[in-house]
mmCIF file of C-alpha atoms (C1' of nucleotides) in Angstrom:
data_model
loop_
_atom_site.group_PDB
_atom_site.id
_atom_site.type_symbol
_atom_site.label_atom_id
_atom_site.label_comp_id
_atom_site.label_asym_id
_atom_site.label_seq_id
_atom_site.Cartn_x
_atom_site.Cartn_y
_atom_site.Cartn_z
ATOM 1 C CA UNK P 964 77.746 156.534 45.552
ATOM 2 C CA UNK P 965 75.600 158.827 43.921
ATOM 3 C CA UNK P 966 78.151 162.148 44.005
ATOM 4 C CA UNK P 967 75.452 164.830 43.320
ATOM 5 C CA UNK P 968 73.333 163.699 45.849
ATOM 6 C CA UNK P 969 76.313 163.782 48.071
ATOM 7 C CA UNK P 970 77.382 167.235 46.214
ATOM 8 C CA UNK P 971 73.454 168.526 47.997
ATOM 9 C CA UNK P 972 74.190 167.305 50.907
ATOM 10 C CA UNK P 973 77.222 168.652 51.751
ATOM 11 C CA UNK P 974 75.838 172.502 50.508
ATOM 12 C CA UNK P 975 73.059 171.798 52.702
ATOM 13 C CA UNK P 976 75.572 171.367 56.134
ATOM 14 C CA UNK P 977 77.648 174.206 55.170
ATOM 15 C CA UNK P 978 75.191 176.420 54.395
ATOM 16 C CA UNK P 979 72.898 175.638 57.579
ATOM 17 C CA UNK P 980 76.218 175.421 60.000
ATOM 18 C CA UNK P 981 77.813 178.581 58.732
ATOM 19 C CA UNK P 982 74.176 180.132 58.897
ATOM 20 C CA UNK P 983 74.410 179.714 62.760
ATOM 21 C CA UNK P 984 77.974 180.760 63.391
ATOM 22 C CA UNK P 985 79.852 177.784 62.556
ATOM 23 C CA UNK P 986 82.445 176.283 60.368
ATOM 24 C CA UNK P 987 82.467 173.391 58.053
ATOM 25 C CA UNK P 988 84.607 170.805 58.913
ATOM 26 C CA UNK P 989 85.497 167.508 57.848
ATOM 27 C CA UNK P 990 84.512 166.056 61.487
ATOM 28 C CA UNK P 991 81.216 167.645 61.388
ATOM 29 C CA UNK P 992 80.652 166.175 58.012
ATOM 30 C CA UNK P 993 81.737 162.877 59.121
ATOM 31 C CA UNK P 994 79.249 163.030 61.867
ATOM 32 C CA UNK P 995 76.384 164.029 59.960
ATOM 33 C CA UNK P 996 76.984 161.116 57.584
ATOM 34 C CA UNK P 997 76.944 159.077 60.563
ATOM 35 C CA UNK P 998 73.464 160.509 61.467
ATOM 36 C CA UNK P 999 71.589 160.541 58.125
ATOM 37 C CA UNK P 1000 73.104 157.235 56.747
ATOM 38 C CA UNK P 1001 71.545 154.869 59.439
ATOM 39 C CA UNK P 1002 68.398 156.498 61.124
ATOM 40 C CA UNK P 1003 68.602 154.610 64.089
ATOM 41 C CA UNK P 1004 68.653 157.372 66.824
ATOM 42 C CA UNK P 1005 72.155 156.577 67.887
ATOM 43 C CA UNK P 1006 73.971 157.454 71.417
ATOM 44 C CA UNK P 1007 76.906 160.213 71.180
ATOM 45 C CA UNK P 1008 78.847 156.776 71.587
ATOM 46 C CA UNK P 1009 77.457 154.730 68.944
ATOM 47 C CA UNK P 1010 77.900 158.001 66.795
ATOM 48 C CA UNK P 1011 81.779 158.242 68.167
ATOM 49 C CA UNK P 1012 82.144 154.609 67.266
ATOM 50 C CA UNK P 1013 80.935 154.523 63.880
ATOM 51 C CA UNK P 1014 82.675 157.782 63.096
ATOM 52 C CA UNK P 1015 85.708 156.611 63.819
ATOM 53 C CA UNK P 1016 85.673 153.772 60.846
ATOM 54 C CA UNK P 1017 85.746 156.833 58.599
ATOM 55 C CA UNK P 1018 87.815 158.841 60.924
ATOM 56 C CA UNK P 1019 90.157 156.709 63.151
ATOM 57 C CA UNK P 1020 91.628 159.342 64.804
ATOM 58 C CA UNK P 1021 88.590 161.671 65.699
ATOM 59 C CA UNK P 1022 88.255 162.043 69.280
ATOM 60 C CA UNK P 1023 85.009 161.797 71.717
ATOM 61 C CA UNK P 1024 85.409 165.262 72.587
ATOM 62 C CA UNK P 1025 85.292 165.904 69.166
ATOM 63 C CA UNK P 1026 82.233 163.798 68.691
ATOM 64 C CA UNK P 1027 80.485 165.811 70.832
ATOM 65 C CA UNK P 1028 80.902 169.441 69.723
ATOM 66 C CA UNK P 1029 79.798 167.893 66.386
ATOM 67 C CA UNK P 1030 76.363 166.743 67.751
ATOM 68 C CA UNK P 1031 76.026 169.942 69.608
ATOM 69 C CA UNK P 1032 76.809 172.535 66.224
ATOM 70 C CA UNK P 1033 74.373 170.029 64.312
ATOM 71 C CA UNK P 1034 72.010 170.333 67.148
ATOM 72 C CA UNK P 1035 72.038 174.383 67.184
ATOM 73 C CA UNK P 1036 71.987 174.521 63.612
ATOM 74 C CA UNK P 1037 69.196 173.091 62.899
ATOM 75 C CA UNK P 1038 70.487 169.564 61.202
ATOM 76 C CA UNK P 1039 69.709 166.663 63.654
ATOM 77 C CA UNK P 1040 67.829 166.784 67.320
ATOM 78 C CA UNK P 1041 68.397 165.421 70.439
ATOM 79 C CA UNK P 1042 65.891 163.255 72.351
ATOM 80 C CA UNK P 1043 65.721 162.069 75.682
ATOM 81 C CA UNK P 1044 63.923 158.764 75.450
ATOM 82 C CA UNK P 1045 64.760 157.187 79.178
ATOM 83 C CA UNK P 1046 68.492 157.829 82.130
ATOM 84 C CA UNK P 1047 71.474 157.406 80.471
ATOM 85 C CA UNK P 1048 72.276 158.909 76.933
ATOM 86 C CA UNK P 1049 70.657 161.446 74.841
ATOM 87 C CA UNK P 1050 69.996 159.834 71.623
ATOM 88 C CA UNK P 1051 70.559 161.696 67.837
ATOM 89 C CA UNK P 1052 67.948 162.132 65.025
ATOM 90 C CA UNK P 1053 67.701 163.089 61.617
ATOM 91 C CA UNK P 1054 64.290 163.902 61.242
ATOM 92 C CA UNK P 1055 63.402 166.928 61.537
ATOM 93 C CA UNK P 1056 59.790 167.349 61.263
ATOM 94 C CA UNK P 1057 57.614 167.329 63.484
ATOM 95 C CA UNK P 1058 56.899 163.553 64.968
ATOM 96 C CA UNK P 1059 56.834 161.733 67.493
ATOM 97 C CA UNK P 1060 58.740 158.385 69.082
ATOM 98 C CA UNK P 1061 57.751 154.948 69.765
ATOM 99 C CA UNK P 1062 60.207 153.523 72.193
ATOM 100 C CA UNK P 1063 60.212 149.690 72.910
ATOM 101 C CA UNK P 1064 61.143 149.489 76.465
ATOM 102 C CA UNK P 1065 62.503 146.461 75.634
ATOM 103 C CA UNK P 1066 64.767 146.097 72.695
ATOM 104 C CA UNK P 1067 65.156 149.935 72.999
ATOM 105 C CA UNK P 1068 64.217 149.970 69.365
ATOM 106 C CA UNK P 1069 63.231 153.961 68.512
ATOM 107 C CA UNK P 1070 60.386 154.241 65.391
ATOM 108 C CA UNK P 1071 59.315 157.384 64.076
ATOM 109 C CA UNK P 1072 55.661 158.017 63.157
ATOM 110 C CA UNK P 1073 54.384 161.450 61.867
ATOM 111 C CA UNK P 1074 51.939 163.885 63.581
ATOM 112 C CA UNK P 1075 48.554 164.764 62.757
ATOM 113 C CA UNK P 1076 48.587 167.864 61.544
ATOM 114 C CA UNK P 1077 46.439 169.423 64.584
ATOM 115 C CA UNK P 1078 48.306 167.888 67.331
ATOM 116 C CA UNK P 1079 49.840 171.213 68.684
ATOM 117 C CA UNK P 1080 46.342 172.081 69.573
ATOM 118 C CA UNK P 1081 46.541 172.009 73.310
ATOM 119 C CA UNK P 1082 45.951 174.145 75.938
ATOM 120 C CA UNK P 1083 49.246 176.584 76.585
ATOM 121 C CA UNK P 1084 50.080 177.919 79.498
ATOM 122 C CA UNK P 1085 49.293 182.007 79.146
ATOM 123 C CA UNK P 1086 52.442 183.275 77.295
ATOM 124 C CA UNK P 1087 54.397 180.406 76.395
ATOM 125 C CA UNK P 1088 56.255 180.755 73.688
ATOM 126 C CA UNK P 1089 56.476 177.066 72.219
ATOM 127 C CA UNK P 1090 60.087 176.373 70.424
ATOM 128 C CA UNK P 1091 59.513 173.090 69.723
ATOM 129 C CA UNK P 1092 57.670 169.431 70.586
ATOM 130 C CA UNK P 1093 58.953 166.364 72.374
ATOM 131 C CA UNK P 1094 56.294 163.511 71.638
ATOM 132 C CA UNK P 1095 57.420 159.986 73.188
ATOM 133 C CA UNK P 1096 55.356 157.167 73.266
ATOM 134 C CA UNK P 1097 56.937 154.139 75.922
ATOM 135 C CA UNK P 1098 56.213 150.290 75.306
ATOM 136 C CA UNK P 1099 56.821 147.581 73.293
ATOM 137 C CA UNK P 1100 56.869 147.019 69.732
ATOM 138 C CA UNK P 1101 55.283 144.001 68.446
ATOM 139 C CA UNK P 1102 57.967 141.786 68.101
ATOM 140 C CA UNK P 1103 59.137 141.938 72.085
ATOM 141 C CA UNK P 1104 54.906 142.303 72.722
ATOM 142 C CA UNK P 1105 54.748 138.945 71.217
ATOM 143 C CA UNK P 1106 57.914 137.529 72.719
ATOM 144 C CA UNK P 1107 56.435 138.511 76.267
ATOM 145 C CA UNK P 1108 52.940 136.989 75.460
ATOM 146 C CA UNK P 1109 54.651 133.449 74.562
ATOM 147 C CA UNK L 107 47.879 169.779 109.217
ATOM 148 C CA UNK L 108 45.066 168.081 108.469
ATOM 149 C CA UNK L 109 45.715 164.272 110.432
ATOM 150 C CA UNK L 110 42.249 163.040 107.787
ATOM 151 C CA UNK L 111 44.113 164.157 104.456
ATOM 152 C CA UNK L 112 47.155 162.833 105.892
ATOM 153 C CA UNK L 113 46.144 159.773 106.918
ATOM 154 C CA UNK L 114 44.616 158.756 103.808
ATOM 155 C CA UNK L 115 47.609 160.024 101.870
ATOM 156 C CA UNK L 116 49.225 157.312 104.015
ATOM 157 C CA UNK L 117 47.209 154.373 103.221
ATOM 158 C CA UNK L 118 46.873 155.337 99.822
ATOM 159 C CA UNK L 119 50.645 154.929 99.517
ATOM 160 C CA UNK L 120 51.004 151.904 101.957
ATOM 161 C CA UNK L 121 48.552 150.174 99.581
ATOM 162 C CA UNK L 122 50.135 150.977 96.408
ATOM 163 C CA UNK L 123 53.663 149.809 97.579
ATOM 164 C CA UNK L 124 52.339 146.512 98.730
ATOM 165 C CA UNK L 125 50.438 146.158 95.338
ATOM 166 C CA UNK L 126 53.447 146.390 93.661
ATOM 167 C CA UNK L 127 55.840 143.938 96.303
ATOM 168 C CA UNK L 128 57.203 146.646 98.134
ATOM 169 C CA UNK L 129 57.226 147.782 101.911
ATOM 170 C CA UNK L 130 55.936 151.044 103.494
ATOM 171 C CA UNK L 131 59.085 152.247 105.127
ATOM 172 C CA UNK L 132 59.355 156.163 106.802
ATOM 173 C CA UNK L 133 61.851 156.845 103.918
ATOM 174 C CA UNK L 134 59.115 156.069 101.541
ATOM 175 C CA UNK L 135 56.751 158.202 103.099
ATOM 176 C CA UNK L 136 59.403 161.330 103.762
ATOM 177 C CA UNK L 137 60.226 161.131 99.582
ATOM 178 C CA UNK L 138 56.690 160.981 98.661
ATOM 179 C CA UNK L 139 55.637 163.739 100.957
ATOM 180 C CA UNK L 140 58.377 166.070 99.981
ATOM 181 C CA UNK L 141 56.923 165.353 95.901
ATOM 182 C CA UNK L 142 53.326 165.655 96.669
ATOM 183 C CA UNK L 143 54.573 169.112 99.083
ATOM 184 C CA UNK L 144 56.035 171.244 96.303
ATOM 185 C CA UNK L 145 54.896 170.141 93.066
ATOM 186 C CA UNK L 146 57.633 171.759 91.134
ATOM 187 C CA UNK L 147 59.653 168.464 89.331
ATOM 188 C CA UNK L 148 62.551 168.294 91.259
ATOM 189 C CA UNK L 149 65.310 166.495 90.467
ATOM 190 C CA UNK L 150 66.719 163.506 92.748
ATOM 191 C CA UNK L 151 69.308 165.672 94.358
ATOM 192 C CA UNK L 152 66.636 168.273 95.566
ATOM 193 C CA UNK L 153 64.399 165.653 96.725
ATOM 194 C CA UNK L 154 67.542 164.577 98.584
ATOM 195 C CA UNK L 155 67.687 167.975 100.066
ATOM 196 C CA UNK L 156 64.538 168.498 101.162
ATOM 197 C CA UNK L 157 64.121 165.093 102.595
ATOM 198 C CA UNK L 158 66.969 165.651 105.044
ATOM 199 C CA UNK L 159 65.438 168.428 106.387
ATOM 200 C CA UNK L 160 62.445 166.240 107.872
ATOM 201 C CA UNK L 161 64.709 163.018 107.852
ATOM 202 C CA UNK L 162 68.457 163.712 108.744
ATOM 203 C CA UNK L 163 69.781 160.887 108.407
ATOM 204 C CA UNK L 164 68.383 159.620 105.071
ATOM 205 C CA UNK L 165 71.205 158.974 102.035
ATOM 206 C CA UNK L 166 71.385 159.804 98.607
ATOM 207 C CA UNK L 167 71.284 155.609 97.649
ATOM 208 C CA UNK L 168 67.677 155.538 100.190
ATOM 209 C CA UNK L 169 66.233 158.578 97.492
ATOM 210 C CA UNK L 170 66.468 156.787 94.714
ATOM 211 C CA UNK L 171 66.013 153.596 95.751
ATOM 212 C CA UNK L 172 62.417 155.178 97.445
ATOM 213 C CA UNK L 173 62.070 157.237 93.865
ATOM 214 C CA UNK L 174 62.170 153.537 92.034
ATOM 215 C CA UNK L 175 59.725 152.089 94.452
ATOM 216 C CA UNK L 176 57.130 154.989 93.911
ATOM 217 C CA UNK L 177 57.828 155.076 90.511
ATOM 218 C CA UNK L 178 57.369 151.429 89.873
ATOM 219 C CA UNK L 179 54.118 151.499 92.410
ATOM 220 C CA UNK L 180 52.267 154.375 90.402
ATOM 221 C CA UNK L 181 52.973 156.992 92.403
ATOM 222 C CA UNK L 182 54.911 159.331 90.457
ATOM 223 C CA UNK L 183 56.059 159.520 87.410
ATOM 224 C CA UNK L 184 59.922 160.183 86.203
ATOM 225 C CA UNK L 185 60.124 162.772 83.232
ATOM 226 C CA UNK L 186 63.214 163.507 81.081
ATOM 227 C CA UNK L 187 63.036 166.895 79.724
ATOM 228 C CA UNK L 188 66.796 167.407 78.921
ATOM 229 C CA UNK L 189 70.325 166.349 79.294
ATOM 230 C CA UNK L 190 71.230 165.991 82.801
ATOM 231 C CA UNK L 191 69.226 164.995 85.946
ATOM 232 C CA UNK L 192 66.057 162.910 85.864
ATOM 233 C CA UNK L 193 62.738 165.314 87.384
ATOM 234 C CA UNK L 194 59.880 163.752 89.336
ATOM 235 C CA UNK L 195 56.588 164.220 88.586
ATOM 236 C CA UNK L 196 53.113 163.693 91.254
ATOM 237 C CA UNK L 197 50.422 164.425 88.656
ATOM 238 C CA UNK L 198 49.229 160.720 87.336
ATOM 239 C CA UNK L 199 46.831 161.990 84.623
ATOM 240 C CA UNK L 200 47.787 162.198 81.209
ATOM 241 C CA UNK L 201 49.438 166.088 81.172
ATOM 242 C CA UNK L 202 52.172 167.364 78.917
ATOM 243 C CA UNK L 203 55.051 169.188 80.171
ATOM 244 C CA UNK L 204 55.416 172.862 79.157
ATOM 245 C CA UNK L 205 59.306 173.321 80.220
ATOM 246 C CA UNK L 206 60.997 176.806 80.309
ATOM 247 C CA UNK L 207 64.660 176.240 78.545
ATOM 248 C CA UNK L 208 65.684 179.554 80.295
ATOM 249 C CA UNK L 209 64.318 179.696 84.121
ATOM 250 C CA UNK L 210 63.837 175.861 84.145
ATOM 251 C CA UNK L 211 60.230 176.347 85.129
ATOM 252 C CA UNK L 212 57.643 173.479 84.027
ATOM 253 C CA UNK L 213 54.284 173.680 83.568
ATOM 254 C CA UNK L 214 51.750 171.078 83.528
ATOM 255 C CA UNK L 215 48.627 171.240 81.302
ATOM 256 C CA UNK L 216 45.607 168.695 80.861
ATOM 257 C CA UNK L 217 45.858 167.158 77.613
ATOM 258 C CA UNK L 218 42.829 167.282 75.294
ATOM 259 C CA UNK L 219 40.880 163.556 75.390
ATOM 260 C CA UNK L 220 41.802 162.565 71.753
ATOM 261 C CA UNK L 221 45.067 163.637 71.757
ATOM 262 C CA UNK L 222 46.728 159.772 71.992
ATOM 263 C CA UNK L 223 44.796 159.347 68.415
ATOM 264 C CA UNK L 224 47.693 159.295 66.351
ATOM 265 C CA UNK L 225 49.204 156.728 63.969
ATOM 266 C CA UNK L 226 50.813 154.051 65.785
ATOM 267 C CA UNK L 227 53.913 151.639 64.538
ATOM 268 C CA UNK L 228 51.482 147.973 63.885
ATOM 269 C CA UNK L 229 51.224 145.897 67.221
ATOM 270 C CA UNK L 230 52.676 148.779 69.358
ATOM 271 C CA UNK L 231 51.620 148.315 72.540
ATOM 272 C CA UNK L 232 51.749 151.845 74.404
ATOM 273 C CA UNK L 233 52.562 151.811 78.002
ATOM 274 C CA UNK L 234 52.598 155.713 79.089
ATOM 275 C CA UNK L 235 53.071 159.157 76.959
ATOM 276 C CA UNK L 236 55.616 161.362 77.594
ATOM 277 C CA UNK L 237 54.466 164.960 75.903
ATOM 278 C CA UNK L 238 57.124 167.938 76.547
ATOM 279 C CA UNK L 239 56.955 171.545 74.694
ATOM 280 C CA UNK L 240 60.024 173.396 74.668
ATOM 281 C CA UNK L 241 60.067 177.091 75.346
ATOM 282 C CA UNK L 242 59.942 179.977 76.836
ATOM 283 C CA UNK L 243 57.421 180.993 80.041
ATOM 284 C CA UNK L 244 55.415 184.262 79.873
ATOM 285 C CA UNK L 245 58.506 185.970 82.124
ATOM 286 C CA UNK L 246 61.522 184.539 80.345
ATOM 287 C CA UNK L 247 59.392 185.470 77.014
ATOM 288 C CA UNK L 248 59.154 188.941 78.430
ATOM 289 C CA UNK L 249 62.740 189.369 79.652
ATOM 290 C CA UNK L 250 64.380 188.666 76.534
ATOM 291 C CA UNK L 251 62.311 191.071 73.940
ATOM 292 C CA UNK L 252 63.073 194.016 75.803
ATOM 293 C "C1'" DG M 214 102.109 185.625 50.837
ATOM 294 C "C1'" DT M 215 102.653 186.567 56.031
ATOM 295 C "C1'" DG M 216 100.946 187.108 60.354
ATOM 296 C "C1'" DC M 217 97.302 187.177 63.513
ATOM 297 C "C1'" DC M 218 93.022 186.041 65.413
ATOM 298 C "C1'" DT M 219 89.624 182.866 66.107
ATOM 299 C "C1'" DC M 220 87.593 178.401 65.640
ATOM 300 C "C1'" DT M 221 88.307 173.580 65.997
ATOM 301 C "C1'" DT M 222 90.381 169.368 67.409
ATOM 302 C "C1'" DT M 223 92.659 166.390 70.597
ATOM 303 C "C1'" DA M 224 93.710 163.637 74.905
ATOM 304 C "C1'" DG M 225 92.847 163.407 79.158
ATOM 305 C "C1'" DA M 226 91.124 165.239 83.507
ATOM 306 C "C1'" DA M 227 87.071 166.578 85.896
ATOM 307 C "C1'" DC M 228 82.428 166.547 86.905
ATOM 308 C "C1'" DT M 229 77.501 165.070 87.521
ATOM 309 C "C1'" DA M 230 74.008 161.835 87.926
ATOM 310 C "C1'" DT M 231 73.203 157.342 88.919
ATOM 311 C "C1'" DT M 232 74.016 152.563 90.256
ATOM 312 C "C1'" DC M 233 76.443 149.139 92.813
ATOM 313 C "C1'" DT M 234 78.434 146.942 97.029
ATOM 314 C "C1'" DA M 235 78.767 145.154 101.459
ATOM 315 C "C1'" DA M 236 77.599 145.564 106.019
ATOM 316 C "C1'" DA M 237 74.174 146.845 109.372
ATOM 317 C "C1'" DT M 238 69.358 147.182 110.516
ATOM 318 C "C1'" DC M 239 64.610 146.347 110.328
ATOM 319 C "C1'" DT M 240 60.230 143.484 109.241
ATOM 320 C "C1'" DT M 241 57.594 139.708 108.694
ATOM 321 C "C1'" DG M 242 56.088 135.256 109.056
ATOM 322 C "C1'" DA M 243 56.991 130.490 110.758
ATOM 323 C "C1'" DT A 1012 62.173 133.943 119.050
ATOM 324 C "C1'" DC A 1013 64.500 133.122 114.885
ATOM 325 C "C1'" DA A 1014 65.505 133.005 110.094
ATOM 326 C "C1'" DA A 1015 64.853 134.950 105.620
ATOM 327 C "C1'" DG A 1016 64.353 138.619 103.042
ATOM 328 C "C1'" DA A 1017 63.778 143.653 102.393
ATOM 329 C "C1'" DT A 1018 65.706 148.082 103.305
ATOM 330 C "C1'" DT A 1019 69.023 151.477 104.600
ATOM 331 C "C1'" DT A 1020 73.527 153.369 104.792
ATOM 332 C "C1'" DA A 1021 78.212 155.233 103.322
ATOM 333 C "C1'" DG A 1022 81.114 155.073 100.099
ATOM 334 C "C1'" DA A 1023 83.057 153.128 95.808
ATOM 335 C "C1'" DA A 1024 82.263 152.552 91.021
ATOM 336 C "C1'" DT A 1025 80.394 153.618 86.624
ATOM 337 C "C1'" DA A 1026 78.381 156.136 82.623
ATOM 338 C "C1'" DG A 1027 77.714 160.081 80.138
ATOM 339 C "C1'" DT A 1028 79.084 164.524 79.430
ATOM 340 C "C1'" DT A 1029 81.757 168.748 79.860
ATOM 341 C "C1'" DC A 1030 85.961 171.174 80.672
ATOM 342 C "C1'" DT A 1031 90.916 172.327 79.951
ATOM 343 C "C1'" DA A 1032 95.063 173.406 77.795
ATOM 344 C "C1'" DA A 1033 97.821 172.817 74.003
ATOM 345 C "C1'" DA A 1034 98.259 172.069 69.135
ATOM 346 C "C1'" DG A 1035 96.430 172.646 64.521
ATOM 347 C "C1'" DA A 1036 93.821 174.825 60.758
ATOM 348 C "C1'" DG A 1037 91.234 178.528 58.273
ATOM 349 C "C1'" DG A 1038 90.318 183.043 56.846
ATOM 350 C "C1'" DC A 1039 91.030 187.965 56.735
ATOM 351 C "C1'" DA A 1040 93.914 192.350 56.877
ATOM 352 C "C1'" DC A 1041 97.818 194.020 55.438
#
DNA sequence: GTGCCTCTTTAGAACTATTCTAAATCTTGA
DNA sequence: TCAAGATTTAGAATAGTTCTAAAGAGGCAC
C-alpha cells in the first residue's frame, strides 16, 4: 500500500470532519476506506458488512453515525436511487446516475457543464443536484432482448 | 363539480389500468382523485389519510397496492427525494423536482427540451429521469438570513 | 498528571415505511 | 350461475433506520 497516499488521505478526513464539528476516529476512517476503496454505491449494510472485516467488532449503529458525519462533512453523499436503502458515494462532483433497474448496477457519468441551467423557482436557493437516470445497462438490455 | 371533466378523468384512468392488466376498482379511483386533488407529493400515509375521508373503509395495504397499479399504468409517478417515505407525483411530463430541505415544500419546474443530452454509459437504455435540486424555497431562504 | 466534560461507540430496543399473508369479497367470462 | 382470478381487508412480518442508555475515549483546564 502506497503509505503517502494513504498519509493524504487520512489529512484530508480529519481536516474536512473536524472542519464541521467532528472528531476523527478510527470507525469513521474505517468507513471511509470502505467508501472510496470500492465505488460501488454501497447500502449502510453492505458498508456495515465490509467494515466489519477490518473492524469485527464495530457496530451498525456505529456504521451509521459514520455515514451521516461523512455525509455533513462534505466526504461522501447519499442517493436515493429507488424504496429501500439509501445508497453511499464517493464522488463528489457534480454527476449524475445511471441505474439498471435490473442488476441494480449504479454508473456514474459527468455533467455538462451547463446542465444547472433550468428554470428555478423565484428564490430558491439551490444546495445541491440529484440527477438519476432509471433503466437498463446494456448487458441486462441485451439479456432481455434474447 | 364539473360531471364532463370528471367523467373523462374516469375513462382516462379506466383505460390506462386495463392497458396495463389491471381493473378499475372505486379504490383506484378514490387514490387517484385524492393525487390529481392536491398536487402537493404526498407521501403514502397522507394519501391514506385523505382517502378515508371520501372512502372510510379503505386500508393502508388497498393504498399502496392502488399506488402500484397507477404507478405501473402511467398515471403517476413515485419520486424519492430523501430518506424516509416514498412521495407521489401526478405531473407525467418530464419536470425536475425543486424540494425545500427545511419546510418540505416541492416544486415542480418544466425542464428545458435538451436537457436529457448528456453522456450516457454505452447501450444504456433510459427508461424515465428522475431530476431533484436540493434547497431552500424563497420563505425558508428568507427565514433563516434574518 | 488528574478530573471533568463532551463526543463517540456499543447492543439492543423502538420506530417507520413497506410488503406479505390469508381470508373474504367482488368481477368477469364461460 | 359458477368457477377462476383479481382485489380488498386487517393484521403480521420485514427492512431500514433511529433512538436509548451505559460504557469508553479524547482533549482541555487546572
Amino acid at each position: 500500500m502506497n503509505l503517502g497516499a494513504h498519509n493524504k488521505n487520512e489529512r484530508h478526513l480529519t481536516e474536512k470532519l473536524s472542519t464541521s464539528g467532528f472528531r476523527f476516529t478510527p470507525q469513521r476512517q474505517s468507513v471511509y476506506d470502505v467508501i472510496m476503496h470500492k465505488r460501488d454505491h454501497p447500502t449502510a449494510e453492505e458498508v456495515f458488512i465490509r467494515a466489519k472485516k477490518q473492524m469485527p467488532e464495530i457496530s451498525h449503529a456505529t456504521v451509521y453515525n459514520c455515514l451521516d458525519a461523512l455525509v455533513k462533512s462534505g466526504l461522501i453523499r447519499q442517493v436515493q436511487l429507488e424504496r429501500g436503502a439509501t445508497r453511499f458515494c464517493p464522488n463528489m462532483e457534480e454527476h449524475c446516475h445511471y441505474h439498471c433497474g435490473a442488476c441494480g448496477k449504479v454508473f456514474d457519468m459527468a455533467l455538462p457543464k451547463n446542465f444547472t441551467d433550468m428554470p428555478q423557482p423565484k428564490g430558491f436557493k439551490a444546495d445541491h443536484y440529484d440527477i438519476a437516470v432509471h433503466g437498463l445497462c446494456a448487458d441486462c438490455a441485451g439479456k432481455r432482448k434474447n
